[in-house]
Amino acid sequence: MTGSLPLPNRILDIANGYWATALLGVATQHSLFTHLQAGVDTAEQLAAKTGLSQRGVQTLLDGVVGLGLVETSDGSYRNTPEADLYLVEGQPTDLGGFARLKLAEMDKLVGRLDVFSAGGPLADPMVEVADNPHWAKVAPAIAASSVKVAETAVDLLGLRESGEISILDVGGGSGIFSSTWLEANPAARSTQLDWGPINAIARRLLEERSVADRFTCIDGDFHTVGLTDAAYDIALYSHVAHQEGPEENVAVFTRLRASLKPGGTLVVCDYVVEDDRSGPPFPLMFASEMLLKSQRGGTWRRADYRAWLTEAGFSDVSFHPTPSPATLIIAK
């Protein structure tokens, strides 16, 4: 009888999830994965390199081994391929900034979880303020998570063979989609519509990738900035819909439909849940982030997007998985 009962291990892992946030955040703060890739591979060497205590380094190494991010053999350590790709500094896929962002947010959660009773933020919503310094950290931090998604979209849309196209990137943040798409298509041009401080971040990325000569910005709130009718071949709305309520998303989709040339395409990238709300796990859990930080946001179902896009005038809507928790929605 006892053997057929479920084990408590998964519940314990979930309840102690803050250990993982802390371990990953501290490890990236001290460039642990970068040092390991460079060959600094023992606890003694890492303590000397990072300035951490010997006991602290050993505990940190034990923790990241437990997380499956580092492997050990005969007292030396090495990154897993996953850590080499996503946690080594200087790479376009480096998620270390995101890990440190989440570490900093741990303290802020204390006393704020009454949002589940209140039904929304207890203070001003973080995601709806143009000059919130929150964005200066968030936009670059999450860029790495969108690299593979932007590359997936290149293939889905056939961008390499599209020739001279015009792209509107709404709420483009770091500019990772525009930079990836312009690299793939040397004849394309992109315009990012976002708040001024965010566009400044995007310009830096496009300059680093030597495609800024085909990139322009419109500073302002995408809810109210006027858009030229029939001006763009592709409009992108990435990781914005989860910050908005249903009516706001329909209104934006309607405006974007009008901004597209005949036969144009709208691309929506976001965390999408199944119609019966049974999964996937990450989008379901991400809804709590929106409860904490936005007044009306959430993670929306496929049926929601299909209904909103149909109401906005699109007749062909398809959903495409990506190498991340995000889904690409293509509407024509």
Coordinates of N, CA and C in Angstrom, one line a residue, residues 60-223:
L60 N 27.8 27.0 -3.0 CA 27.3 27.5 -4.2 C 27.5 26.4 -5.3
L61 N 28.6 25.8 -5.4 CA 28.9 24.8 -6.4 C 28.0 23.5 -6.1
D62 N 27.8 23.2 -4.9 CA 26.9 22.0 -4.6 C 25.5 22.4 -5.1
G63 N 25.1 23.6 -4.8 CA 23.8 24.0 -5.2 C 23.5 23.9 -6.7
V64 N 24.5 24.5 -7.5 CA 24.3 24.5 -9.0 C 24.5 23.1 -9.6
V65 N 25.3 22.3 -8.9 CA 25.3 20.8 -9.3 C 23.9 20.2 -9.1
G66 N 23.3 20.5 -7.9 CA 22.0 20.0 -7.6 C 20.9 20.5 -8.6
L67 N 21.1 21.7 -9.1 CA 20.2 22.2 -10.1 C 20.4 21.6 -11.5
G68 N 21.5 20.9 -11.6 CA 21.8 20.3 -12.9 C 22.4 21.2 -13.9
L69 N 23.0 22.3 -13.4 CA 23.7 23.3 -14.3 C 25.2 23.1 -14.4
V70 N 25.7 22.4 -13.4 CA 27.2 22.2 -13.4 C 27.4 20.7 -13.0
E71 N 28.5 20.1 -13.6 CA 28.8 18.7 -13.3 C 30.2 18.7 -12.6
T72 N 30.4 17.7 -11.8 CA 31.7 17.6 -11.1 C 32.3 16.2 -11.3
S73 N 33.7 16.2 -11.3 CA 34.4 15.0 -11.4 C 35.8 15.2 -10.8
D74 N 36.2 14.3 -9.8 CA 37.5 14.4 -9.1 C 37.8 15.8 -8.6
G75 N 36.8 16.5 -8.1 CA 37.1 17.8 -7.4 C 37.1 19.0 -8.4
S76 N 36.9 18.7 -9.7 CA 36.8 19.9 -10.6 C 35.4 19.9 -11.1
Y77 N 35.1 21.1 -11.7 CA 33.7 21.4 -12.1 C 33.7 21.9 -13.5
R78 N 32.5 21.7 -14.2 CA 32.4 22.2 -15.5 C 30.9 22.5 -15.8
N79 N 30.6 23.4 -16.6 CA 29.2 23.8 -17.0 C 28.6 22.6 -17.8
T80 N 27.3 22.5 -17.7 CA 26.6 21.7 -18.6 C 26.4 22.5 -19.9
P81 N 26.1 21.8 -21.0 CA 25.9 22.6 -22.3 C 24.8 23.7 -22.1
E82 N 23.8 23.4 -21.3 CA 22.8 24.4 -21.1 C 23.3 25.7 -20.4
A83 N 24.2 25.5 -19.4 CA 24.8 26.6 -18.7 C 25.8 27.3 -19.6
D84 N 26.5 26.6 -20.4 CA 27.4 27.3 -21.3 C 26.7 28.2 -22.3
L85 N 25.5 27.8 -22.7 CA 24.8 28.5 -23.7 C 24.1 29.7 -23.1
Y86 N 23.5 29.5 -21.9 CA 22.6 30.6 -21.3 C 23.1 31.3 -20.1
L87 N 24.3 31.0 -19.6 CA 24.7 31.6 -18.4 C 26.1 32.1 -18.4
V88 N 26.7 32.1 -19.6 CA 28.1 32.7 -19.7 C 28.0 34.1 -20.3
E89 N 28.6 35.0 -19.6 CA 28.5 36.4 -19.9 C 29.0 36.8 -21.4
G90 N 28.4 37.7 -22.0 CA 28.9 38.2 -23.3 C 28.2 37.6 -24.5
Q91 N 27.4 36.5 -24.2 CA 26.7 35.9 -25.3 C 25.3 36.5 -25.5
P92 N 24.8 36.5 -26.7 CA 23.4 37.0 -26.9 C 22.4 36.2 -26.2
T93 N 22.7 35.0 -25.8 CA 21.7 34.1 -25.1 C 21.9 34.1 -23.6
D94 N 22.7 35.0 -23.1 CA 23.0 35.0 -21.7 C 21.8 35.5 -20.8
L95 N 21.3 34.6 -20.0 CA 20.2 34.9 -19.1 C 20.6 35.3 -17.7
G96 N 21.9 35.5 -17.5 CA 22.3 35.9 -16.2 C 21.6 37.2 -15.6
G97 N 21.4 38.1 -16.5 CA 20.7 39.3 -16.1 C 19.3 39.1 -15.6
F98 N 18.6 38.1 -16.3 CA 17.3 37.8 -15.8 C 17.3 37.1 -14.5
A99 N 18.3 36.2 -14.3 CA 18.5 35.5 -13.0 C 18.7 36.5 -11.8
R100 N 19.5 37.5 -12.1 CA 19.8 38.5 -11.1 C 18.6 39.4 -10.8
L101 N 17.8 39.7 -11.9 CA 16.5 40.4 -11.7 C 15.6 39.7 -10.8
K102 N 15.4 38.4 -11.0 CA 14.5 37.6 -10.1 C 15.1 37.5 -8.7
L103 N 16.4 37.5 -8.5 CA 17.0 37.5 -7.2 C 16.6 38.8 -6.5
A104 N 16.7 39.9 -7.2 CA 16.3 41.2 -6.6 C 14.8 41.3 -6.2
E105 N 14.0 40.6 -7.0 CA 12.6 40.6 -6.7 C 12.1 39.8 -5.5
M106 N 13.0 38.9 -5.1 CA 12.6 38.0 -4.0 C 12.2 38.9 -2.7
D107 N 13.0 39.9 -2.4 CA 12.7 40.7 -1.3 C 11.4 41.5 -1.4
K108 N 11.1 41.9 -2.7 CA 9.9 42.7 -2.9 C 8.6 41.9 -2.7
L109 N 8.7 40.6 -2.8 CA 7.5 39.8 -2.7 C 6.9 39.7 -1.3
V110 N 7.8 39.9 -0.3 CA 7.3 39.9 1.1 C 6.3 40.9 1.3
G111 N 5.1 40.5 1.8 CA 4.1 41.5 2.1 C 3.2 41.9 0.9
R112 N 3.6 41.4 -0.3 CA 2.8 41.8 -1.5 C 1.9 40.7 -2.1
L113 N 1.9 39.6 -1.4 CA 1.1 38.5 -1.9 C -0.4 38.6 -1.6
D114 N -0.8 39.7 -1.0 CA -2.2 40.0 -0.8 C -2.9 40.3 -2.1
V115 N -2.1 40.3 -3.2 CA -2.7 40.5 -4.5 C -3.7 39.5 -4.8
F116 N -3.6 38.3 -4.3 CA -4.5 37.2 -4.5 C -5.9 37.5 -3.9
S117 N -5.9 38.2 -2.8 CA -7.1 38.7 -2.2 C -7.7 40.0 -2.9
A118 N -6.7 40.9 -3.2 CA -7.1 42.2 -3.8 C -7.5 42.0 -5.2
G119 N -6.9 41.0 -5.9 CA -7.2 40.9 -7.4 C -6.4 41.8 -8.3
G120 N -5.3 42.3 -7.7 CA -4.4 43.2 -8.5 C -3.4 43.8 -7.7
P121 N -2.5 44.6 -8.3 CA -1.4 45.2 -7.6 C -1.9 46.1 -6.4
L122 N -1.1 46.0 -5.3 CA -1.4 46.8 -4.1 C -0.8 48.2 -4.2
A123 N 0.2 48.4 -5.2 CA 0.8 49.7 -5.4 C 0.6 49.9 -6.9
D124 N 1.2 51.0 -7.4 CA 1.1 51.3 -8.8 C 1.6 50.2 -9.6
P125 N 0.9 49.8 -10.7 CA 1.3 48.6 -11.5 C 2.7 48.9 -12.2
M126 N 3.6 48.0 -12.1 CA 5.0 48.2 -12.6 C 5.0 48.3 -14.1
V127 N 4.1 47.5 -14.8 CA 4.3 47.3 -16.2 C 3.6 48.4 -17.1
E128 N 2.9 49.4 -16.4 CA 2.1 50.3 -17.1 C 2.6 51.8 -17.0
V129 N 3.9 51.9 -16.6 CA 4.4 53.3 -16.3 C 5.6 53.5 -17.3
A130 N 5.6 54.6 -18.0 CA 6.6 54.8 -19.1 C 8.0 55.0 -18.5
D131 N 8.1 55.7 -17.4 CA 9.4 56.1 -16.9 C 9.9 55.2 -15.7
N132 N 9.3 54.1 -15.6 CA 9.6 53.2 -14.5 C 11.0 52.6 -14.7
P133 N 12.0 52.8 -13.8 CA 13.4 52.3 -14.0 C 13.4 50.8 -14.2
H134 N 12.3 50.1 -13.7 CA 12.1 48.7 -13.9 C 12.4 48.3 -15.3
W135 N 12.0 49.1 -16.3 CA 12.2 48.7 -17.7 C 13.7 48.6 -18.1
A136 N 14.5 49.5 -17.6 CA 15.9 49.6 -18.0 C 16.6 48.3 -17.6
K137 N 16.1 47.6 -16.6 CA 16.7 46.3 -16.2 C 16.0 45.1 -16.9
V138 N 14.7 45.2 -17.0 CA 13.9 44.1 -17.6 C 14.2 43.9 -19.1
A139 N 14.2 45.0 -19.9 CA 14.3 44.8 -21.3 C 15.5 44.1 -21.7
P140 N 16.7 44.5 -21.3 CA 17.9 43.7 -21.6 C 17.9 42.3 -21.0
A141 N 17.4 42.2 -19.8 CA 17.5 40.9 -19.1 C 16.7 39.8 -19.8
I142 N 15.5 40.2 -20.4 CA 14.7 39.2 -21.0 C 15.0 39.0 -22.5
A143 N 15.9 39.8 -23.1 CA 16.2 39.7 -24.5 C 16.7 38.3 -24.8
A144 N 17.6 37.8 -24.0 CA 18.2 36.5 -24.3 C 17.2 35.4 -24.5
S145 N 16.1 35.5 -23.7 CA 15.1 34.4 -23.8 C 14.3 34.5 -25.1
S146 N 14.4 35.6 -25.8 CA 13.7 35.7 -27.1 C 14.5 35.4 -28.3
V147 N 15.8 35.2 -28.2 CA 16.7 35.0 -29.3 C 16.2 33.8 -30.2
K148 N 16.0 32.7 -29.6 CA 15.6 31.5 -30.3 C 14.2 31.7 -30.9
V149 N 13.3 32.4 -30.2 CA 12.0 32.7 -30.7 C 12.0 33.5 -31.9
A150 N 12.8 34.6 -31.9 CA 13.0 35.5 -33.1 C 13.5 34.7 -34.3
E151 N 14.5 33.8 -34.0 CA 15.0 33.0 -35.1 C 14.0 32.0 -35.7
T152 N 13.2 31.5 -34.8 CA 12.1 30.6 -35.2 C 11.1 31.4 -36.2
A153 N 10.8 32.6 -35.8 CA 9.9 33.4 -36.6 C 10.5 33.7 -38.0
V154 N 11.8 33.9 -38.0 CA 12.5 34.1 -39.3 C 12.1 33.0 -40.3
D155 N 12.2 31.8 -39.8 CA 11.9 30.6 -40.7 C 10.4 30.5 -41.0
L156 N 9.5 30.7 -40.0 CA 8.1 30.7 -40.2 C 7.6 31.7 -41.2
L157 N 8.2 32.9 -41.1 CA 7.7 34.0 -42.0 C 8.5 34.0 -43.4
G158 N 9.5 33.2 -43.5 CA 10.3 33.2 -44.7 C 11.0 34.6 -44.9
L159 N 11.5 35.1 -43.8 CA 12.0 36.5 -43.9 C 13.3 36.6 -44.8
R160 N 14.1 35.6 -44.8 CA 15.3 35.7 -45.6 C 15.0 35.9 -47.1
E161 N 13.8 35.4 -47.5 CA 13.5 35.6 -49.0 C 12.4 36.6 -49.2
S162 N 12.2 37.5 -48.2 CA 11.1 38.4 -48.3 C 11.4 39.7 -49.1
G163 N 12.7 40.0 -49.3 CA 13.1 41.2 -50.0 C 12.8 42.5 -49.2
E164 N 12.4 43.5 -49.9 CA 12.2 44.9 -49.2 C 10.9 44.9 -48.5
I165 N 10.9 44.6 -47.2 CA 9.7 44.6 -46.4 C 9.9 45.7 -45.3
S166 N 8.7 46.1 -44.8 CA 8.7 47.1 -43.7 C 8.0 46.4 -42.5
I167 N 8.7 46.6 -41.3 CA 8.3 45.9 -40.1 C 7.9 46.9 -39.1
L168 N 6.8 46.7 -38.4 CA 6.5 47.6 -37.2 C 6.6 46.7 -36.0
D169 N 7.5 47.1 -35.1 CA 7.7 46.3 -33.8 C 7.1 47.1 -32.7
V170 N 5.9 46.7 -32.2 CA 5.1 47.4 -31.2 C 5.5 46.9 -29.8
G171 N 6.0 47.9 -29.0 CA 6.4 47.5 -27.6 C 7.6 46.6 -27.7
G172 N 8.6 46.9 -28.6 CA 9.7 46.1 -29.0 C 10.7 45.9 -28.0
G173 N 10.7 46.7 -26.9 CA 11.7 46.4 -25.8 C 13.1 46.5 -26.2
S174 N 13.8 45.4 -26.0 CA 15.3 45.4 -26.2 C 15.6 45.6 -27.7
G175 N 14.7 45.3 -28.6 CA 15.0 45.3 -30.0 C 15.5 44.0 -30.5
I176 N 15.4 42.9 -29.8 CA 15.9 41.7 -30.2 C 15.2 41.1 -31.4
F177 N 13.9 41.3 -31.6 CA 13.3 40.8 -32.8 C 13.7 41.6 -34.0
S178 N 13.7 42.9 -33.9 CA 14.1 43.8 -35.0 C 15.5 43.4 -35.4
S179 N 16.4 43.3 -34.5 CA 17.8 43.1 -34.8 C 18.0 41.7 -35.5
T180 N 17.3 40.7 -35.0 CA 17.4 39.4 -35.6 C 16.8 39.3 -37.0
W181 N 15.7 40.0 -37.1 CA 15.0 40.0 -38.4 C 15.8 40.8 -39.5
L182 N 16.4 41.9 -39.1 CA 17.1 42.7 -40.0 C 18.4 42.0 -40.4
E183 N 19.0 41.3 -39.5 CA 20.2 40.5 -39.8 C 19.9 39.4 -40.8
A184 N 18.7 38.8 -40.7 CA 18.3 37.8 -41.6 C 17.9 38.3 -43.0
N185 N 17.4 39.5 -43.0 CA 17.0 40.1 -44.3 C 17.7 41.5 -44.5
P186 N 18.7 41.6 -45.3 CA 19.5 42.8 -45.5 C 18.7 43.9 -46.2
A187 N 17.5 43.6 -46.8 CA 16.7 44.5 -47.5 C 15.5 45.1 -46.6
A188 N 15.3 44.5 -45.4 CA 14.2 44.9 -44.6 C 14.5 46.1 -43.8
R189 N 13.4 46.8 -43.4 CA 13.5 47.9 -42.5 C 12.5 47.7 -41.3
S190 N 12.9 48.2 -40.2 CA 12.0 48.0 -39.0 C 11.8 49.3 -38.2
T191 N 10.6 49.5 -37.7 CA 10.3 50.7 -36.9 C 9.8 50.2 -35.5
Q192 N 10.4 50.6 -34.5 CA 10.0 50.2 -33.1 C 9.2 51.3 -32.5
L193 N 8.0 50.9 -32.0 CA 7.1 51.9 -31.3 C 7.1 51.5 -29.8
D194 N 7.7 52.3 -29.0 CA 7.8 52.0 -27.5 C 8.2 53.4 -26.8
W195 N 8.2 53.3 -25.5 CA 8.5 54.5 -24.8 C 10.0 54.9 -25.0
G196 N 10.3 56.2 -25.0 CA 11.6 56.7 -25.3 C 12.8 56.0 -24.6
P197 N 12.7 55.8 -23.3 CA 13.8 55.2 -22.6 C 14.1 53.7 -23.1
I198 N 13.0 53.0 -23.5 CA 13.2 51.7 -24.0 C 13.7 51.7 -25.4
N199 N 13.3 52.6 -26.2 CA 13.8 52.7 -27.6 C 15.3 53.0 -27.5
A200 N 15.8 53.7 -26.6 CA 17.2 54.0 -26.4 C 18.0 52.7 -26.2
I201 N 17.5 51.8 -25.4 CA 18.1 50.5 -25.2 C 18.1 49.7 -26.5
A202 N 17.0 49.7 -27.2 CA 17.0 49.0 -28.5 C 18.0 49.5 -29.5
R203 N 18.1 50.9 -29.6 CA 19.1 51.5 -30.5 C 20.5 50.9 -30.3
R204 N 20.9 50.8 -29.0 CA 22.2 50.4 -28.7 C 22.4 48.9 -29.2
L205 N 21.4 48.1 -29.0 CA 21.6 46.7 -29.5 C 21.7 46.7 -31.0
L206 N 20.8 47.5 -31.7 CA 20.9 47.5 -33.2 C 22.2 48.1 -33.7
E207 N 22.8 49.0 -33.0 CA 24.1 49.6 -33.3 C 25.2 48.5 -33.2
E208 N 25.1 47.8 -32.1 CA 26.1 46.7 -31.8 C 26.1 45.7 -32.9
R209 N 24.9 45.4 -33.5 CA 24.7 44.4 -34.5 C 24.8 45.0 -35.9
S210 N 25.2 46.3 -36.0 CA 25.4 46.9 -37.3 C 24.2 46.9 -38.3
V211 N 23.0 47.0 -37.7 CA 21.8 47.1 -38.5 C 21.0 48.4 -38.2
A212 N 21.6 49.3 -37.4 CA 20.8 50.5 -37.0 C 20.5 51.4 -38.1
D213 N 21.2 51.3 -39.3 CA 20.9 52.2 -40.4 C 19.5 51.8 -41.0
R214 N 18.9 50.7 -40.7 CA 17.6 50.3 -41.2 C 16.6 50.2 -40.1
F215 N 16.9 50.9 -39.0 CA 16.0 50.9 -37.8 C 15.7 52.3 -37.4
T216 N 14.4 52.5 -37.2 CA 13.9 53.8 -36.7 C 13.0 53.6 -35.5
C217 N 12.8 54.6 -34.7 CA 11.9 54.5 -33.5 C 10.9 55.6 -33.5
I218 N 9.7 55.2 -32.9 CA 8.7 56.1 -32.6 C 8.5 56.1 -31.1
D219 N 8.8 57.2 -30.4 CA 8.7 57.3 -29.0 C 7.2 57.6 -28.6
G220 N 6.7 56.8 -27.7 CA 5.4 57.1 -27.2 C 4.6 55.8 -26.8
D221 N 3.4 56.0 -26.4 CA 2.5 55.0 -25.9 C 1.8 54.3 -27.1
F222 N 2.0 53.1 -27.3 CA 1.4 52.4 -28.5 C -0.2 52.4 -28.4
H223 N -0.8 52.7 -27.3 CA -2.2 52.8 -27.2 C -2.8 54.0 -27.9

